[in-house]
Tab-separated table of C-alpha atoms in Angstrom:
chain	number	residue	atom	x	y	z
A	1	UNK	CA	4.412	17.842	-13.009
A	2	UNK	CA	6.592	16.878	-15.823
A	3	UNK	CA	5.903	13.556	-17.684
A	4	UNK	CA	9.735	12.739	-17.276
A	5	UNK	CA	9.863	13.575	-13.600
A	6	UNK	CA	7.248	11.479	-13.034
A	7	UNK	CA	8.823	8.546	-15.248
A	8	UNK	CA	12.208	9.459	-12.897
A	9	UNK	CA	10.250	8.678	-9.586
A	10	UNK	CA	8.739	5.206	-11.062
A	11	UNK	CA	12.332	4.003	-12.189
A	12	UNK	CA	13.848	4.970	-9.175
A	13	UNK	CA	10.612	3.652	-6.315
A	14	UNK	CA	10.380	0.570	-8.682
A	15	UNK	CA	14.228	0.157	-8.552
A	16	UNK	CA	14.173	0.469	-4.181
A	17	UNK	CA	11.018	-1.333	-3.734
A	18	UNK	CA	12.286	-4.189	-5.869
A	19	UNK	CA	15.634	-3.916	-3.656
A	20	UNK	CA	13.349	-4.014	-0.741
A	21	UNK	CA	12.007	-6.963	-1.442
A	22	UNK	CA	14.747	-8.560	-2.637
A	23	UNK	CA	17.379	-7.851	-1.007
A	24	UNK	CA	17.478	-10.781	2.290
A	25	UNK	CA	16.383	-13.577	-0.691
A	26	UNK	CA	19.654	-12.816	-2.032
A	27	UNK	CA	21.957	-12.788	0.614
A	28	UNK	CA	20.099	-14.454	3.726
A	29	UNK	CA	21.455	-17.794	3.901
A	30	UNK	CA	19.601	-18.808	7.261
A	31	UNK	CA	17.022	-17.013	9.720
A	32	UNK	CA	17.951	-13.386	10.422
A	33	UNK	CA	17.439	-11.506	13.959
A	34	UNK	CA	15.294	-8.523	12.889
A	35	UNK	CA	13.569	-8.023	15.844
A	36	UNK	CA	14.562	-3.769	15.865
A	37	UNK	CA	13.491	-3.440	12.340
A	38	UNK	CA	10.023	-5.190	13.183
A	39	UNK	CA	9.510	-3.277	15.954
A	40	UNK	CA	9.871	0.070	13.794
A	41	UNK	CA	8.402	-1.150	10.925
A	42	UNK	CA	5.466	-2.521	12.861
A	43	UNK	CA	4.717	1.089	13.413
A	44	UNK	CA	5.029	2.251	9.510
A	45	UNK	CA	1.664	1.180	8.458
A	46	UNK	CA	-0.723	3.191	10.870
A	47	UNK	CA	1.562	5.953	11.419
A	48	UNK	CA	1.755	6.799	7.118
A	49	UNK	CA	-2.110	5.828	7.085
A	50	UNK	CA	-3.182	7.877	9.835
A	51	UNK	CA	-0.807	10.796	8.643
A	52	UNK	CA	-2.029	10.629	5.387
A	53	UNK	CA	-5.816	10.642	6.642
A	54	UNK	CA	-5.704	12.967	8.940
A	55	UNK	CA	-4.043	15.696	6.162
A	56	UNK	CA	-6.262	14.459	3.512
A	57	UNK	CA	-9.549	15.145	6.092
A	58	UNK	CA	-8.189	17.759	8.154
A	59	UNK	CA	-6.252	19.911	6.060
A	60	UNK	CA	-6.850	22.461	2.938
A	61	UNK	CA	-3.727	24.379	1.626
A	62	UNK	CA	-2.164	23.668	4.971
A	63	UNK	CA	-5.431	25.227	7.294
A	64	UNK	CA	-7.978	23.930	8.986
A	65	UNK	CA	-10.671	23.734	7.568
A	66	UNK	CA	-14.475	22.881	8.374
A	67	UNK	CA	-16.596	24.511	5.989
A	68	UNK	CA	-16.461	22.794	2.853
A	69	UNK	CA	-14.605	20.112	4.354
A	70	UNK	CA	-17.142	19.297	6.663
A	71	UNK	CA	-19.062	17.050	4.707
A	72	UNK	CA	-16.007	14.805	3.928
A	73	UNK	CA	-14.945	14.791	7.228
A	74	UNK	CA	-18.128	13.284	8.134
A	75	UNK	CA	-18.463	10.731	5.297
A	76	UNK	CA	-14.726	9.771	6.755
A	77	UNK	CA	-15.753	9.266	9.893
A	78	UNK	CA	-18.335	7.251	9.154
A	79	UNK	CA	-16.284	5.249	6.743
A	80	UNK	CA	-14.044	4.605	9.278
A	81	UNK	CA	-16.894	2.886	10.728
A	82	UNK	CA	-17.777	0.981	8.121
A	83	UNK	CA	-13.901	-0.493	7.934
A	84	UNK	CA	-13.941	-1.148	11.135
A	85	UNK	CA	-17.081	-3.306	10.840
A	86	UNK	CA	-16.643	-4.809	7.531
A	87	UNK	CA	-12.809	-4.923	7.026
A	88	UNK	CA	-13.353	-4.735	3.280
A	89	UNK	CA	-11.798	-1.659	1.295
A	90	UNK	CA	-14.558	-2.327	-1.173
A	91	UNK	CA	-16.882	-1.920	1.024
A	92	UNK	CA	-15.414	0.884	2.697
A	93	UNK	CA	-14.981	3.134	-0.588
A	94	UNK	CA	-18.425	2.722	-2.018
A	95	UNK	CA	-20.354	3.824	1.207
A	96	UNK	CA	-17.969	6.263	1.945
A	97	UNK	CA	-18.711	7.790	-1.204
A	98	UNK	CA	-22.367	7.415	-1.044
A	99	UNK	CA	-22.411	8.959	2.365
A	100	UNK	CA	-20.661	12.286	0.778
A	101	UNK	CA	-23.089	12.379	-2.462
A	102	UNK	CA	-25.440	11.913	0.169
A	103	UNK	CA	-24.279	14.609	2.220
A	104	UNK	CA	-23.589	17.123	-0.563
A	105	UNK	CA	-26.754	16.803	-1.937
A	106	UNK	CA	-28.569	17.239	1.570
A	107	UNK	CA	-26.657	20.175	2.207
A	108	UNK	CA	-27.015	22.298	-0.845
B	1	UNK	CA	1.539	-33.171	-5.749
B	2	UNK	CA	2.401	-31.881	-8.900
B	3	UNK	CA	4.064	-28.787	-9.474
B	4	UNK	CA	1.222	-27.638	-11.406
B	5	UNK	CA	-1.475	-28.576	-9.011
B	6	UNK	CA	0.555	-26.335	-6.294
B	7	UNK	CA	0.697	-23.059	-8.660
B	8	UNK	CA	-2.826	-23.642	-8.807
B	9	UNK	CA	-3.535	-24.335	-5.662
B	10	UNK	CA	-1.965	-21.193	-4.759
B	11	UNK	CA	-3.848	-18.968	-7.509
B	12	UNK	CA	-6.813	-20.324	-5.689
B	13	UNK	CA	-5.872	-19.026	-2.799
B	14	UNK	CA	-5.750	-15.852	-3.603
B	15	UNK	CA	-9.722	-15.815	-5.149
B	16	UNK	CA	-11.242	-14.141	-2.125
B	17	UNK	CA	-8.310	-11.303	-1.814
B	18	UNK	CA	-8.722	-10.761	-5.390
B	19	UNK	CA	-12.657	-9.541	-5.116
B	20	UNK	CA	-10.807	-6.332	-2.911
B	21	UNK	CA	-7.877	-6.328	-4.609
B	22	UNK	CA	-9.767	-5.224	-7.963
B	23	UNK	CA	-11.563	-2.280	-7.102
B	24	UNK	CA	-8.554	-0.935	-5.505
B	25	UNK	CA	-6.382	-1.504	-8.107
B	26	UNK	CA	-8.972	0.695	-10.083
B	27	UNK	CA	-8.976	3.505	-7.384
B	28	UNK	CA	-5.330	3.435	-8.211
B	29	UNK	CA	-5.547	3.377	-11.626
B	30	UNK	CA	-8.616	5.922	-11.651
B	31	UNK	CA	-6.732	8.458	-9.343
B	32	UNK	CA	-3.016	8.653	-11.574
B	33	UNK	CA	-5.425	9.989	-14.301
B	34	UNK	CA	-7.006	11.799	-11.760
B	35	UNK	CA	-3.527	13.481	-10.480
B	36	UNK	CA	-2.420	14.526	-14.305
B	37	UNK	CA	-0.158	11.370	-14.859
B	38	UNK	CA	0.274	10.291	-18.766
B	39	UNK	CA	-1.614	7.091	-19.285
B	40	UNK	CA	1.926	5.414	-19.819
B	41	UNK	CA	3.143	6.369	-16.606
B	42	UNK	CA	-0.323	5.705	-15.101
B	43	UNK	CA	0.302	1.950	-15.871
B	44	UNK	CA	4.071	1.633	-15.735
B	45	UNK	CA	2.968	3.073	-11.982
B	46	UNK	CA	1.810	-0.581	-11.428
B	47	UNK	CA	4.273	-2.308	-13.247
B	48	UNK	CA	7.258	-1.306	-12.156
B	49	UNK	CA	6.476	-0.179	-8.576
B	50	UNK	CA	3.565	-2.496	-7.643
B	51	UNK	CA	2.722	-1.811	-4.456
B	52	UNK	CA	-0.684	-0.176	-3.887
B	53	UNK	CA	-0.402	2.234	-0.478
B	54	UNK	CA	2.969	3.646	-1.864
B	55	UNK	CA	1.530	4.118	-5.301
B	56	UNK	CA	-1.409	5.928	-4.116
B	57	UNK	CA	1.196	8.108	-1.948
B	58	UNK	CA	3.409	9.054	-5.221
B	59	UNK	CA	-0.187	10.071	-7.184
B	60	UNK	CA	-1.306	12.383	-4.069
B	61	UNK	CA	2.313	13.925	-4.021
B	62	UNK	CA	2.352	14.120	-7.551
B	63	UNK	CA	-0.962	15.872	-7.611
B	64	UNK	CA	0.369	18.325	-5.229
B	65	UNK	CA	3.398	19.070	-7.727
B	66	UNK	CA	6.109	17.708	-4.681
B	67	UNK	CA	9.573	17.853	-5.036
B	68	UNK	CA	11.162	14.003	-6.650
B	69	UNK	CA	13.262	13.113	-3.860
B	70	UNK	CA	10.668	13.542	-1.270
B	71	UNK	CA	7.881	11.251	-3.542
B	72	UNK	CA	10.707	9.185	-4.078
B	73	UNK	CA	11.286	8.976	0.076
B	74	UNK	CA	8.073	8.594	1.037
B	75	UNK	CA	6.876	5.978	-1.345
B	76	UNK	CA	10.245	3.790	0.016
B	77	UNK	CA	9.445	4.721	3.445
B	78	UNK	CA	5.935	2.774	3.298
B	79	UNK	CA	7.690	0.135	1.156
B	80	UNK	CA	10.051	-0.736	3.843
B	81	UNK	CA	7.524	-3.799	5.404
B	82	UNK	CA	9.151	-5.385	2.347
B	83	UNK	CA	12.456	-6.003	4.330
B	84	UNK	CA	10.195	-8.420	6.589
B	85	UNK	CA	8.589	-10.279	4.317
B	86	UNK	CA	11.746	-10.790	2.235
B	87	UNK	CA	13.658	-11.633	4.679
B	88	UNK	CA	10.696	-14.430	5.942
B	89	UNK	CA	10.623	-15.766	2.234
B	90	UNK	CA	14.750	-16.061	2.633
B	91	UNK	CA	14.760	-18.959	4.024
B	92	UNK	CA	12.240	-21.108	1.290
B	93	UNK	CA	14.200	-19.600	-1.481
B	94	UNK	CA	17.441	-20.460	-0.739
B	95	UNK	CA	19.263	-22.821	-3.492
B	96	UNK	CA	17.008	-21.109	-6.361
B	97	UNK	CA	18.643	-19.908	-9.769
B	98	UNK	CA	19.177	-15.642	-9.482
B	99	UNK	CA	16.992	-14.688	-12.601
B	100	UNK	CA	13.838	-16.722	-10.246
B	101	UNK	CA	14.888	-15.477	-7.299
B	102	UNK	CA	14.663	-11.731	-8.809
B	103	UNK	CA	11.095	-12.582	-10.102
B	104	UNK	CA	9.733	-14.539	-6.980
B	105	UNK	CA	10.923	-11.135	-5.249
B	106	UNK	CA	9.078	-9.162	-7.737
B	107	UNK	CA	6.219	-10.684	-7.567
B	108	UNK	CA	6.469	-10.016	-3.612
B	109	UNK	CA	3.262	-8.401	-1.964
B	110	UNK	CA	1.501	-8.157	1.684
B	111	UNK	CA	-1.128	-10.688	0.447
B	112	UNK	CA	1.464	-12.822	-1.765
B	113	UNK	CA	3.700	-13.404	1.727
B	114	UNK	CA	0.714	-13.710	4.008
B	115	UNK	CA	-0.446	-16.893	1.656
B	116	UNK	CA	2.907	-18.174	1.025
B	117	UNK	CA	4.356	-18.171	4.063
B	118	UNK	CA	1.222	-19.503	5.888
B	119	UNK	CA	1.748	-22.420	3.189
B	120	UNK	CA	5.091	-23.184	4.088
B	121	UNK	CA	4.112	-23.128	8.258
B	122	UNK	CA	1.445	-26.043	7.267
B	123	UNK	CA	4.293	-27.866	6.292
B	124	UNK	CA	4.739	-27.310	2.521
B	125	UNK	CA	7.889	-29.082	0.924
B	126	UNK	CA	9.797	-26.717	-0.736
B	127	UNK	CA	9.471	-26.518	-4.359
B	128	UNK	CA	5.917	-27.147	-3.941
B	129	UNK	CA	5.988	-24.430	-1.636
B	130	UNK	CA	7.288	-22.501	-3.976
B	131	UNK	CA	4.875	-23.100	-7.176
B	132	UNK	CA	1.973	-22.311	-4.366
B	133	UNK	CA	3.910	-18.848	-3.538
B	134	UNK	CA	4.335	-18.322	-7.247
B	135	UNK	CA	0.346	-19.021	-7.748
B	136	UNK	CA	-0.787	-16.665	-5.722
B	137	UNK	CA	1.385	-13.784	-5.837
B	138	UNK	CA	1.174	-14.182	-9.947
B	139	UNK	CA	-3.130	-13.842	-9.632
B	140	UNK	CA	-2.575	-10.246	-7.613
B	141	UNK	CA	-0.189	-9.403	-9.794
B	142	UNK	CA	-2.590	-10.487	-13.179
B	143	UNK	CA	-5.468	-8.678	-11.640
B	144	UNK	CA	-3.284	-5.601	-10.458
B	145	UNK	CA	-2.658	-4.810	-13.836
B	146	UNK	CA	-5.790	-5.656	-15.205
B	147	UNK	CA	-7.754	-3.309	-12.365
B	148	UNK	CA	-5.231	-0.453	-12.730
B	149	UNK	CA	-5.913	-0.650	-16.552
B	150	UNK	CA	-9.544	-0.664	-15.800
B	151	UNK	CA	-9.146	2.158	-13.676
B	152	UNK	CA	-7.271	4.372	-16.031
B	153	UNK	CA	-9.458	4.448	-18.634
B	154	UNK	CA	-12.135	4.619	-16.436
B	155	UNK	CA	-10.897	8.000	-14.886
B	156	UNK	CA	-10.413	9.656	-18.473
B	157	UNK	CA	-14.157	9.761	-18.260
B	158	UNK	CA	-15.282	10.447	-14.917
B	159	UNK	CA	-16.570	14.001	-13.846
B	160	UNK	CA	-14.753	16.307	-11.356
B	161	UNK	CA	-18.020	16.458	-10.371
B	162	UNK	CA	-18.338	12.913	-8.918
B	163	UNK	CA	-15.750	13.881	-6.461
B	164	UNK	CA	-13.651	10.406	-7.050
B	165	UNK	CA	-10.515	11.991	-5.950
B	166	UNK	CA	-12.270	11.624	-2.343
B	167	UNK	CA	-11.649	7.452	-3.006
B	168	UNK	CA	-8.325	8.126	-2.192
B	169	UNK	CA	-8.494	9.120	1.565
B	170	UNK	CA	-11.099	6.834	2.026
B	171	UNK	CA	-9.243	3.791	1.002
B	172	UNK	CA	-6.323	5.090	3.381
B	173	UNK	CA	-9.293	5.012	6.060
B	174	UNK	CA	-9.566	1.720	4.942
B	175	UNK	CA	-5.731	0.598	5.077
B	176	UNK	CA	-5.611	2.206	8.630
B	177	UNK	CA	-7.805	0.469	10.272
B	178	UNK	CA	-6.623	-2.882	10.261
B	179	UNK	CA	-3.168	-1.478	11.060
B	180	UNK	CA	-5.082	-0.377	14.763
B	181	UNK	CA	-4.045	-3.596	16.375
B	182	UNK	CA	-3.315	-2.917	19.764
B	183	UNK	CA	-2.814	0.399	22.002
B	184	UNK	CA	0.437	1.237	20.657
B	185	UNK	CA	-0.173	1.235	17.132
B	186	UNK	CA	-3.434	3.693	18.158
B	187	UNK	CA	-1.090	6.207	19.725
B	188	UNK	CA	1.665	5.642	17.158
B	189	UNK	CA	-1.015	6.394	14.698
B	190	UNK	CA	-3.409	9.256	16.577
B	191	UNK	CA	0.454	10.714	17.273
B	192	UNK	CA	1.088	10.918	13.555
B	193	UNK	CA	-1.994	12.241	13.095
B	194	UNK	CA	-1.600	15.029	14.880
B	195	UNK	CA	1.579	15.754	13.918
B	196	UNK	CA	0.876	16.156	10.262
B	197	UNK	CA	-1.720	18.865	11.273
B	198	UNK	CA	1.165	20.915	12.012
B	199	UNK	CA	3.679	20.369	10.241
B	200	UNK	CA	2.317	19.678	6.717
B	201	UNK	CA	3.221	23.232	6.063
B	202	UNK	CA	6.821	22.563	6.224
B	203	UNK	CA	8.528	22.991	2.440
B	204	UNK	CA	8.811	20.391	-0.132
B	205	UNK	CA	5.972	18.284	1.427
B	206	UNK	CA	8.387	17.035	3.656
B	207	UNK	CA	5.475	17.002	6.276
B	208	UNK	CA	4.463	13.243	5.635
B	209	UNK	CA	8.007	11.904	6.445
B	210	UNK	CA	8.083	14.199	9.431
B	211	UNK	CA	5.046	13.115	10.505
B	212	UNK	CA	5.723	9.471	10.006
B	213	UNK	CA	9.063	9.766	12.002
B	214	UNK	CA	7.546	11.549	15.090
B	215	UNK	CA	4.989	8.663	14.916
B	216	UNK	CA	7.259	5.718	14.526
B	217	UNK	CA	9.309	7.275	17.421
B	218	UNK	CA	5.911	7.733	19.615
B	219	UNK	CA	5.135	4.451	19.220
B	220	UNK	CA	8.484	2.688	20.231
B	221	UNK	CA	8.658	5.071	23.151
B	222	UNK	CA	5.137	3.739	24.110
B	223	UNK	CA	5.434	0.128	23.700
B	224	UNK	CA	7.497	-1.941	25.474
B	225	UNK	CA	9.412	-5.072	23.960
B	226	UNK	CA	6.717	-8.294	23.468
B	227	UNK	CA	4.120	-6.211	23.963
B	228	UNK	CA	4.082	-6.625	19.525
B	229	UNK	CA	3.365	-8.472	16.482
C-alpha cells in the first residue's frame, strides 16, 4: 500500500477519532440522555473483537482452513484461556505465543 | 491539594495499567513494521490516532492492501465508545478554555476515562479533578509513544520466522474477553463471529463492518432494556 494512502487514512482516523472524543466536551453543557447509543455501542467491543478473531483464526484467503492453521487455532484457544484467567494482555500474548512455537516445533 | 500533587496523583494511578499498556503498545508498534508501513507513518499511527484496537485494525487492513474508505470506516467504527466517554467527561470540563478542552479530549482513552471519571465519583473538586484526569491520561499517552517506538524498531529486526504477526490475533483474544460480560454480549459476539466466516469474502474487505453490523443488531435484538452496562 502506498506510503501516502496510508498517511491519508492516519489524517483522516486521527481527525474522526479526535472528533469522537471531543465532540460532547464541546457542546454538552449538562448531562446528555444517551441511553440508545450505549446500548449499541455496548455491543461494538465484542462484536469487532470476536469478528476480527474469528477471521484472523478461522480464515485463510477467505477458506477454511485447518491444516496449517491448526496449530494457531489451538494456541488461540488456549490463549483465550489464559485471558480469561489472568485478564492481562501481557500475559495473554507471551503464552499464546509460546504455546504456537511450542506447537510448531512438536509438529514438524 | 495542590494542583501538582493531583496531576501526580493521577500519573500514579495509572502505574499498574501502564505494565500492560507497554507491551501492547509494542505489539502495535512491532506489527505496522510488520504490515509494510514507513517507520514515519508507523509512529504518526500513535500520534495522531492513538487508540490501540483501531490502530491494530488499520495495520491488519493495511496488510491486506484494503481499500481507504473502508480502513478509514472500520477504524471509526471501533472508535465510536469515544462518544461515551466524552460525553461522561462533558460535564467536569465545562467552563475550560477551547485550546485545553481540545487537548484534555486528545489525551482521551478507555483507561484515561475509567481513572478520571472514577476520581470525580469519589468526590473530586473540579480543577483538581481535572489535573488528576490530566495525570493519568498524559502517563498512557508518554508510554504509548515510548512502547510503539520500542516496538518499531524492534520489528525491523525480528524474523518472519518468529511468527510475531500471530501477536496480533492474540491480543484481540485478549481485548475480547473482557468485553464477554454477560449473555448478550456472548451472542452479540459468537453472532459476529460467525458472520465474518461468511462474509469476509465480500469486496473491499467490507466483511468486518458487515460483520460488526449483523452483530451489533444480534445483540440489541437479544437483550432487553436494563438487562446492560
Amino acid at each position: 500500500m502506498s506510503p501516502w494512502i496510508v498517511w491519508c487514512v492516519i489524517l483522516v482516523v486521527g481527525l474522526g477519532t479526535f472528533t469522537l472524543r471531543s465532540v460532547f466536551i464541546f457542546v454538552l453543557d449538562g448531562a446528555a440522555d444517551l441511553s440508545i447509543l450505549k446500548r449499541i455501542l455496548y455491543f461494538v467491543p465484542p462484536v469487532v473483537m470476536a469478528a476480527l478473531v474469528s477471521s484472523s483464526l478461522l480464515l485463510r484467503d477467505d477458506l477454511l482452513v485447518p491444516g496449517p492453521g491448526l496449530q494457531r487455532l489451538m494456541a488461540g484457544l488456549i490463549a483465550g484461556l489464559i485471558a480469561w484467567k489472568t485478564r492481562n494482555i501481557l500475559a495473554t500474548i507471551v503464552g499464546g505465543m509460546a504455546i504456537m512455537w511450542t506447537l510448531g516445533y512438536l509438529m514438524n | 491539594m495542590q494542583v501538582r500533587t493531583a496531576y501526580w496523583k493521577g500519573f500514579k494511578a495509572s502505574a499498574p495499567l501502564l505494565l500492560g499498556i507497554f507491551p501492547f503498545a509494542m505489539i502495535v508498534g512491532t506489527m505496522a513494521v510488520a504490515a509494510g508501513m514507513t517507520l514515519a507513518s508507523s509512529f504518526g499511527l500513535s500520534l495522531f490516532v492513538f487508540a490501540g484496537a483501531s490502530q491494530l485494525a488499520i495495520i491488519d487492513l493495511v496488510g491486506k492492501e484494503a481499500p481507504m474508505f473502508i480502513l478509514i470506516i472500520t477504524a471509526l467504527v471501533i472508535n465510536m465508545r469515544f462518544l461515551i466517554y466524552s460525553a461522561g467527561m462533558a460535564p467536569h470540563f465545562k467552563g475550560l478554555k477551547v485550546k485545553h478542552k481540545a487537548m484534555l479530549s486528545y489525551l482521551l482513552t478507555d483507561q484515561a476515562y475509567i481513572l478520571g471519571v472514577s476520581n470525580f465519583e469519589k468526590g473530586a473538586e473540579k480543577s483538581q479533578g481535572m489535573w488528576y484526569y490530566l495525570g493519568a491520561a498524559s502517563a498512557l499517552w508518554i508510554v504509548w509513544q515510548i512502547g510503539t517506538a520500542a516496538g518499531i524498531f524492534l520489528g525491523k529486526g525480528a524474523p518472519e520466522s518468529w511468527g510475531l504477526d500471530f501477536a496480533v490475533p492474540l491480543s484481540f483474544i485478549a481485548l475480547l474477553v473482557p468485553t464477554l460480560k454477560n449473555k448478550a454480549s456472548g451472542f452479540a459476539a459468537a453472532t459476529a463471529a460467525a458472520a465474518i466466516l461468511l462474509v469476509n469474502s465480500l469486496p473491499m474487505n467490507m466483511g468486518l463492518i458487515v460483520a460488526v453490523i449483523i452483530g451489533v443488531a444480534s445483540g440489541l435484538i437479544i437483550s432487553r432494556k436494563g438487562d446492560l452496562i
